[in-house]
PDB file of C-alpha atoms in Angstrom:
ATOM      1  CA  UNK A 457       0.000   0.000   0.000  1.00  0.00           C
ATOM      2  CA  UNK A 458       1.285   3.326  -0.596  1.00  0.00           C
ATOM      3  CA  UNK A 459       1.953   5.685   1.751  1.00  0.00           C
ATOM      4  CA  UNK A 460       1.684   9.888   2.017  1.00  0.00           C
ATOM      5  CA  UNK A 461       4.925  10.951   3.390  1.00  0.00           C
ATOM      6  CA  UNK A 462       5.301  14.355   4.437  1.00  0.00           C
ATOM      7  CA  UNK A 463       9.074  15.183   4.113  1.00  0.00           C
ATOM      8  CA  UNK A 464      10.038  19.157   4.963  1.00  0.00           C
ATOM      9  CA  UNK A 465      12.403  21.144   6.830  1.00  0.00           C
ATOM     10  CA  UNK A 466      10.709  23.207   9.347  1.00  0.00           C
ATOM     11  CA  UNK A 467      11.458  25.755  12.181  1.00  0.00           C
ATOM     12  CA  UNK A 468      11.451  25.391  15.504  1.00  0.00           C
ATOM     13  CA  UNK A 469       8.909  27.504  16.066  1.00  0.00           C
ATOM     14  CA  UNK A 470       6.954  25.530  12.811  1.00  0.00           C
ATOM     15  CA  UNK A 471       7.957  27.445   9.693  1.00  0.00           C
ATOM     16  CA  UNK A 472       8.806  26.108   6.817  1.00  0.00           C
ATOM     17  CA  UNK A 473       9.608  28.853   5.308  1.00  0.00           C
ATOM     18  CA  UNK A 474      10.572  32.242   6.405  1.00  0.00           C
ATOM     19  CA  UNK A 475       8.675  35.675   4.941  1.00  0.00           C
ATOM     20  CA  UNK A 476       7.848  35.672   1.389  1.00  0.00           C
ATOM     21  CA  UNK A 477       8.511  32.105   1.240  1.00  0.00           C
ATOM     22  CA  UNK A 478      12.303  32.427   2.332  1.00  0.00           C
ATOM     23  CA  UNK A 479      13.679  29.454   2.744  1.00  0.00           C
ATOM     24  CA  UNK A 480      17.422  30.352   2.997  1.00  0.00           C
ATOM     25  CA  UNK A 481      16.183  30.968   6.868  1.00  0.00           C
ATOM     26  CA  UNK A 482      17.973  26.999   6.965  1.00  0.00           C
ATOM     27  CA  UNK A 483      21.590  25.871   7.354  1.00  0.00           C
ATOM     28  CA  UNK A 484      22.811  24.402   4.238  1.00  0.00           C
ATOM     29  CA  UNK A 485      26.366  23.348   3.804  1.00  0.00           C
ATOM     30  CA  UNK A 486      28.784  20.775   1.617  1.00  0.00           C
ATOM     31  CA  UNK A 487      28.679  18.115   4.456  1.00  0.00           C
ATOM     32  CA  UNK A 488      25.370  18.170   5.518  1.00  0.00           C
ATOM     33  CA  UNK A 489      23.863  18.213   1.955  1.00  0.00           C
ATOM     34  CA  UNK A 490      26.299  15.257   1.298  1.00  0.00           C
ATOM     35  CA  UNK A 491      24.917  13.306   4.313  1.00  0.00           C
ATOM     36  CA  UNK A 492      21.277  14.300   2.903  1.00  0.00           C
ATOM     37  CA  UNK A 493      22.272  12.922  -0.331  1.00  0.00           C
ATOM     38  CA  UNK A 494      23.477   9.811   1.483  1.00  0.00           C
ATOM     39  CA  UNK A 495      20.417   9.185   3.518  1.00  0.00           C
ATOM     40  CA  UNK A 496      17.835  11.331   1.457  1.00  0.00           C
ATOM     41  CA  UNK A 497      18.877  11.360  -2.287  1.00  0.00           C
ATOM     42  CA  UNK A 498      15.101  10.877  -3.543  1.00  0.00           C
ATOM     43  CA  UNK A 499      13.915  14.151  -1.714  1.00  0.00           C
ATOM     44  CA  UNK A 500      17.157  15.956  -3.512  1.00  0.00           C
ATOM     45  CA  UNK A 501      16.384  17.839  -6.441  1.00  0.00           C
ATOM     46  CA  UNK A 502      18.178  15.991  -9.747  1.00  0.00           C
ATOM     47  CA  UNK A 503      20.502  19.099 -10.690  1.00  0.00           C
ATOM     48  CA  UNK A 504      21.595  18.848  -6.831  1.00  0.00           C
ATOM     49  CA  UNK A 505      22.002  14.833  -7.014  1.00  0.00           C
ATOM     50  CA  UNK A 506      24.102  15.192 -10.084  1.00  0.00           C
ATOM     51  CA  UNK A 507      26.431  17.912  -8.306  1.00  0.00           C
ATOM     52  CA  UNK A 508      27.376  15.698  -5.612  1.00  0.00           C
ATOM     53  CA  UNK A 509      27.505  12.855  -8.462  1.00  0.00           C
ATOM     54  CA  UNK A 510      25.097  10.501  -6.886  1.00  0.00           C
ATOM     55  CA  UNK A 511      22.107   8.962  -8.383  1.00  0.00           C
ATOM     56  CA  UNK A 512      18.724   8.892  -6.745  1.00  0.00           C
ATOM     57  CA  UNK A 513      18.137   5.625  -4.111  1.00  0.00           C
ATOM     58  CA  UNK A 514      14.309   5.210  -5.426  1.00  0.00           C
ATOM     59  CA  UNK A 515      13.933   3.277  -1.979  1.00  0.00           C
ATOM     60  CA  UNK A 516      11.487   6.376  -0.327  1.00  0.00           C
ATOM     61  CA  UNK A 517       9.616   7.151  -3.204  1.00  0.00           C
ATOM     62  CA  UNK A 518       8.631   7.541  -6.640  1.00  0.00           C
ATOM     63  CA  UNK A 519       6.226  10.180  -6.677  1.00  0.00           C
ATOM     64  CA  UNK A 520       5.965  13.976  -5.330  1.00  0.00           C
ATOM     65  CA  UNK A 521       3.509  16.541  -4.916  1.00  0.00           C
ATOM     66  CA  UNK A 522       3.582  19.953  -3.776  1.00  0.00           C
ATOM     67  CA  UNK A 523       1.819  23.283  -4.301  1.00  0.00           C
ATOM     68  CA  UNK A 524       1.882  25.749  -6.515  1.00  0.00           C
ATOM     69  CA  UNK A 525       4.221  28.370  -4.125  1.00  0.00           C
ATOM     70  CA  UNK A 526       6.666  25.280  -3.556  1.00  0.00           C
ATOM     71  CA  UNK A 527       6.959  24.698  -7.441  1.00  0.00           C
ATOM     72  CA  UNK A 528       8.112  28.378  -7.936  1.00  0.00           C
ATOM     73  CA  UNK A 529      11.497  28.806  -7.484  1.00  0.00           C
ATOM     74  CA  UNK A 530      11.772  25.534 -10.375  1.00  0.00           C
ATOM     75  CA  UNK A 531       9.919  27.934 -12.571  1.00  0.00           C
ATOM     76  CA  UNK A 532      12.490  30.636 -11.315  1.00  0.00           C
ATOM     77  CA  UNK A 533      15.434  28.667 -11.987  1.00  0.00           C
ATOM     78  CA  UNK A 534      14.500  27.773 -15.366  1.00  0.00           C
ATOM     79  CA  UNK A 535      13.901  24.072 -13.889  1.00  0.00           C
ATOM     80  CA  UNK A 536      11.129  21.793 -16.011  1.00  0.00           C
ATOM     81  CA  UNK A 537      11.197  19.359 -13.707  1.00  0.00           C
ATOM     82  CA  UNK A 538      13.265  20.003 -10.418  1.00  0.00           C
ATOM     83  CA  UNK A 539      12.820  16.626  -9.573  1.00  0.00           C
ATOM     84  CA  UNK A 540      13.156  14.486 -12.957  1.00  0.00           C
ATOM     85  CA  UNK A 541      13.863  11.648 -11.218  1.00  0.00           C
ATOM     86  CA  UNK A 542       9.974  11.014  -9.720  1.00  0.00           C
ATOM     87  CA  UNK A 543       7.037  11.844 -10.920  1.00  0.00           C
ATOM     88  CA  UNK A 544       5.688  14.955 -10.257  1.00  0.00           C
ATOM     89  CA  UNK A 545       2.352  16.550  -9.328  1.00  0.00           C
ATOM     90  CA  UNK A 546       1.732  20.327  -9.296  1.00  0.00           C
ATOM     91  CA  UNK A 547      -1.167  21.535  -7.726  1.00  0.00           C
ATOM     92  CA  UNK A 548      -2.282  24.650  -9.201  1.00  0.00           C
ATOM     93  CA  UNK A 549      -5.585  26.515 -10.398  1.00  0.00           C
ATOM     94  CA  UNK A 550      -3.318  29.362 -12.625  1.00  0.00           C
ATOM     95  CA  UNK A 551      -0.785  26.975 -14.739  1.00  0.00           C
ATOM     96  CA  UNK A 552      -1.153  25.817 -17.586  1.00  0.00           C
ATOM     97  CA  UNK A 553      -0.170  22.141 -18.401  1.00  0.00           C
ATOM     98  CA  UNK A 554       1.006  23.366 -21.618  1.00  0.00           C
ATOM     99  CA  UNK A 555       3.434  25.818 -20.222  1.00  0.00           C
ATOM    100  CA  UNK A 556       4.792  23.030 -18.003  1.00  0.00           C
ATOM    101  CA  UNK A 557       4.784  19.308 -19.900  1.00  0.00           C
ATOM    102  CA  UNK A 558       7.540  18.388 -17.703  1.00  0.00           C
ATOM    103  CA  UNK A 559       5.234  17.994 -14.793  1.00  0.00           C
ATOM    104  CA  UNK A 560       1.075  17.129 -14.043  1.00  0.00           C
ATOM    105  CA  UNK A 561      -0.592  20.113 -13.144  1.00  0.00           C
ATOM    106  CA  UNK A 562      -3.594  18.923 -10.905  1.00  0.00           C
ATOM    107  CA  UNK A 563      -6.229  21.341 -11.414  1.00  0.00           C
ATOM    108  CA  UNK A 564      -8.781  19.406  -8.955  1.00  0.00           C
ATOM    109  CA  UNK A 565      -9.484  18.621  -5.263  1.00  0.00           C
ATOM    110  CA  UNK A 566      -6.086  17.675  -3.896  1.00  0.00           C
ATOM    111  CA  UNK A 567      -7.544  15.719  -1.512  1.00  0.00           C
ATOM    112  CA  UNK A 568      -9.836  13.626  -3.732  1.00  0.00           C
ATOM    113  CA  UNK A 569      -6.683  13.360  -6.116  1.00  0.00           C
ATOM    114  CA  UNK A 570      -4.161  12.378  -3.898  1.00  0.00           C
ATOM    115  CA  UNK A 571      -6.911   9.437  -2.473  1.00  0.00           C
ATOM    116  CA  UNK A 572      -6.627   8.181  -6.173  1.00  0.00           C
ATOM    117  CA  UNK A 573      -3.124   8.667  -6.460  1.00  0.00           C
ATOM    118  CA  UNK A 574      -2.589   6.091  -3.674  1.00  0.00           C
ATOM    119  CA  UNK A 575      -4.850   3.707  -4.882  1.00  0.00           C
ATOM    120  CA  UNK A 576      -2.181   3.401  -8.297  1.00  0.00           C
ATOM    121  CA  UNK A 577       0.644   1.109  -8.418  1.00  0.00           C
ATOM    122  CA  UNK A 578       3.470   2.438  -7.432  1.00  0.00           C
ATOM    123  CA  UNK A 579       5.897   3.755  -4.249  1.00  0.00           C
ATOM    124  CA  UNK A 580       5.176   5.967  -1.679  1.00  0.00           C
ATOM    125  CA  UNK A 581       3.836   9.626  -2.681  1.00  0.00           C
ATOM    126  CA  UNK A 582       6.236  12.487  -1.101  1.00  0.00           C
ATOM    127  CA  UNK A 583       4.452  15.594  -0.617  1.00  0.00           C
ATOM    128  CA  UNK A 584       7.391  18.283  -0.282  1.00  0.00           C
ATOM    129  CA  UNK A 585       4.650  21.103   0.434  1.00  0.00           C
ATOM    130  CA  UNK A 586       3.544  23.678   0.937  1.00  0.00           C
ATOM    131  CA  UNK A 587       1.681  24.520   4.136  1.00  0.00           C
ATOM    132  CA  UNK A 588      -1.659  25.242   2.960  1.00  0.00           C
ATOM    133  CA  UNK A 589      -1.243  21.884   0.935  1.00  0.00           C
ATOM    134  CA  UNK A 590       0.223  19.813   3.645  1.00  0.00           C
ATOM    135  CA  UNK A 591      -3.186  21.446   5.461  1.00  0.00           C
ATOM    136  CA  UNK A 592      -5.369  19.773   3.396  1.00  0.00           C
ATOM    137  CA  UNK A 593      -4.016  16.528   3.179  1.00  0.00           C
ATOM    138  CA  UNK A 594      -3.468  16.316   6.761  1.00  0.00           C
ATOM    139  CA  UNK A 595      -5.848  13.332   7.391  1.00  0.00           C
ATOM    140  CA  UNK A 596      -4.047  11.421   4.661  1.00  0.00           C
ATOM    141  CA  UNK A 597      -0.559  11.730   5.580  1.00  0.00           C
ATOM    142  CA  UNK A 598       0.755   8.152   6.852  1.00  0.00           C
ATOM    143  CA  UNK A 599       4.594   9.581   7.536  1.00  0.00           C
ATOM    144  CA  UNK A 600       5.983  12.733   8.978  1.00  0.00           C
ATOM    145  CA  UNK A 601       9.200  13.546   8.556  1.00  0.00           C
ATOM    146  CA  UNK A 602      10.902  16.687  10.153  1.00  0.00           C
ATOM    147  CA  UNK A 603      13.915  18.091   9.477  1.00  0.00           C
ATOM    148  CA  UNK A 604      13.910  20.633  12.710  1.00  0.00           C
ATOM    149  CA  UNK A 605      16.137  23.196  12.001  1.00  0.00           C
ATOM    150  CA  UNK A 606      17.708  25.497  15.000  1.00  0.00           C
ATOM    151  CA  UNK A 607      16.387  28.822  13.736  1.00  0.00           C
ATOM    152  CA  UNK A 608      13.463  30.529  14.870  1.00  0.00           C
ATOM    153  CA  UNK A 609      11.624  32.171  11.692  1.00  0.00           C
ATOM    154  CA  UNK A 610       9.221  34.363  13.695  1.00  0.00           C
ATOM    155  CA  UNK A 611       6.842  34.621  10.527  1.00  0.00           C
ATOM    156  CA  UNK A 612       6.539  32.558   7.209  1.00  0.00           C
ATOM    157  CA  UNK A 613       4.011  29.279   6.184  1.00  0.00           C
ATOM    158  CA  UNK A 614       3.158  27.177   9.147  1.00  0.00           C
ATOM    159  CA  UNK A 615       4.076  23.258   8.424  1.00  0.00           C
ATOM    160  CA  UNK A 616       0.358  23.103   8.374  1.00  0.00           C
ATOM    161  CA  UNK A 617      -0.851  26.506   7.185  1.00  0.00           C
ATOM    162  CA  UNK A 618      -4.411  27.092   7.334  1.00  0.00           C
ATOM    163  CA  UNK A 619      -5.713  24.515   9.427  1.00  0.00           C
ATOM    164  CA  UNK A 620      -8.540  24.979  11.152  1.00  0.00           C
ATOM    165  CA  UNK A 621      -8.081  21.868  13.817  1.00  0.00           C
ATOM    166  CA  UNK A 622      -4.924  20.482  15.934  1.00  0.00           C
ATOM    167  CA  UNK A 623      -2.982  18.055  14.409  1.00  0.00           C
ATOM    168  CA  UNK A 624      -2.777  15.676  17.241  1.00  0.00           C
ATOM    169  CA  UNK A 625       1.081  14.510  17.283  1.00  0.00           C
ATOM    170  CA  UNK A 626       0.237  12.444  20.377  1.00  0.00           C
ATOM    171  CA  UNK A 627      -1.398   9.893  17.738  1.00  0.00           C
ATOM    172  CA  UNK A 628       1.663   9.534  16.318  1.00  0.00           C
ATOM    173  CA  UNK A 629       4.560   7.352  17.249  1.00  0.00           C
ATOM    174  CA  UNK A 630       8.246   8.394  16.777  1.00  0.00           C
ATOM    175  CA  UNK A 631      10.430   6.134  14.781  1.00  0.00           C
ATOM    176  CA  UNK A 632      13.365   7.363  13.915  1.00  0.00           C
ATOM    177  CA  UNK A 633      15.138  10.241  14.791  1.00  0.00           C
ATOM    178  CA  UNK A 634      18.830  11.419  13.739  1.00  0.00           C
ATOM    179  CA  UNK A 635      20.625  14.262  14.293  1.00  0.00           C
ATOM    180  CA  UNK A 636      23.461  15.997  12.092  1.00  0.00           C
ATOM    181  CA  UNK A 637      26.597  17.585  13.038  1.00  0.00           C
ATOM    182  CA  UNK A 638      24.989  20.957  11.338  1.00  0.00           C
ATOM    183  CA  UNK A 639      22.370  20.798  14.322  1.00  0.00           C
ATOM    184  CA  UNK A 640      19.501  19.667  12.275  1.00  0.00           C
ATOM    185  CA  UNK A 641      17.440  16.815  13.860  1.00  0.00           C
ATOM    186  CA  UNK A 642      14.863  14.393  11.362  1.00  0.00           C
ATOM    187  CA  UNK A 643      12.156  13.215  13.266  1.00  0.00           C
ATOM    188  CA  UNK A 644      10.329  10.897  11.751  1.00  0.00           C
ATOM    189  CA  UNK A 645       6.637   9.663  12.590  1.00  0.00           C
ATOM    190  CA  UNK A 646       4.035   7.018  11.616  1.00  0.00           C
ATOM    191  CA  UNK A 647       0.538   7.695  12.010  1.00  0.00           C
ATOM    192  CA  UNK A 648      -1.041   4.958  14.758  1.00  0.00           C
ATOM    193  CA  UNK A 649      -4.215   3.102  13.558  1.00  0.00           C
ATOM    194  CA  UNK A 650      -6.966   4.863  15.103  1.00  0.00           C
ATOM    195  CA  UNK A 651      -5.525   8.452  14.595  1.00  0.00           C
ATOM    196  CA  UNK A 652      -7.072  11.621  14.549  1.00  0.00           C
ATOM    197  CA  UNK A 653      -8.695  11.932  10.601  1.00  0.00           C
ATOM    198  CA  UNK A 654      -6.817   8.151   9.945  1.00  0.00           C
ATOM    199  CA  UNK A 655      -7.723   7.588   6.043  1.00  0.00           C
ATOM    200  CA  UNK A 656      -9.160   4.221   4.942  1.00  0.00           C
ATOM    201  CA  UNK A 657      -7.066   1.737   3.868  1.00  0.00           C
ATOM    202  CA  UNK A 658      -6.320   1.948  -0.420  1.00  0.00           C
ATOM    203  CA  UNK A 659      -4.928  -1.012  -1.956  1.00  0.00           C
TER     204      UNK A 659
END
């Protein structure tokens, strides 16, 4: 069965991203993205991968979605696809699919897509954000995976932007966690059967 897996570096006080979508608010340097590429290479974007000459694991995913705000700086950058190495879903009401063949613009209920989406063959689906995205998939995210940063944004898109009800972590269970020398910490969660807004099983 596939699985949502919510993969993002956040805050600590739960930003993941700074003021007008800043996102150079996180650490970043040559070790630490080498030990990402090591442990993470699917959530890497291909021109990255290729940089630090490693090819993508395919073991975490195959698949990502993420919002229209996320997909911007690819369309800044010139990028078709910033991550050629999955498939990718855009979910946008103002692009065109023609502009962007390179990607699936999802011009539909996320929700109601993404419950399709894991009914397909395939891996696990990453969704890489945004907030407002992340909101409203909440009840069908299986895996959360933080990458808690030690910097306080003070304003930017909450990890769950939007949201109009808690997202109970206490119906969660903690599975791995790692830290890295650059001080960032990955949590990572699995949803408990039972939890708050738990989907139905797809197979």
């Amino acid at each position: 069965m596939r699985r949502l897996v919510y993969y993002v570096a956040t805050s600590l006080d739960g930003r993941i991203a700074g003021p007008d979508d800043d996102v150079t608010i996180f650490p970043f340097d040559d070790d630490y993205g080498r030990e990402l590429a090591a442990d993470w290479s699917d959530a890497l974007p291909t021109v990255v991968l290729h940089g630090y000459g490693v090819e993508p694991s395919g073991t975490r995913w195959d698949t990502v979605i993420m919002g229209r705000r996320t997909f911007q700086p690819a369309i800044d950058a010139g990028l078709a696809d910033p991550y050629a190495h999955l498939d990718t879903y855009v979910v946008s009401t103002t692009l065109s699919p023609s502009e962007f063949p390179d990607v699936t613009i999802v011009d539909a209920d996320p929700a109601a897509f993404v419950s399709e989406l894991l009914r397909r063959p395939g891996g696990d689906v990453w969704l890489c954000g945004g907030g407002r995205l992340a909101a409203a998939l909440a009840p069908q995210i299986d895996r959360l995976v933080l990458k808690v940063n030690p910097v306080v944004a003070g304003a930017g898109t909450a990890l769950f932007d939007g949201t109009d009800h808690p997202v109970d972590l206490s119906r969660w269970q903690l599975v791995d966690h790692r830290a890295y020398d650059l001080g960032v910490v990955v949590l990572t969660y699995d949803r408990l059967p039972g939890g708050d807004g738990e989907r139905n099983p797809v197979g």
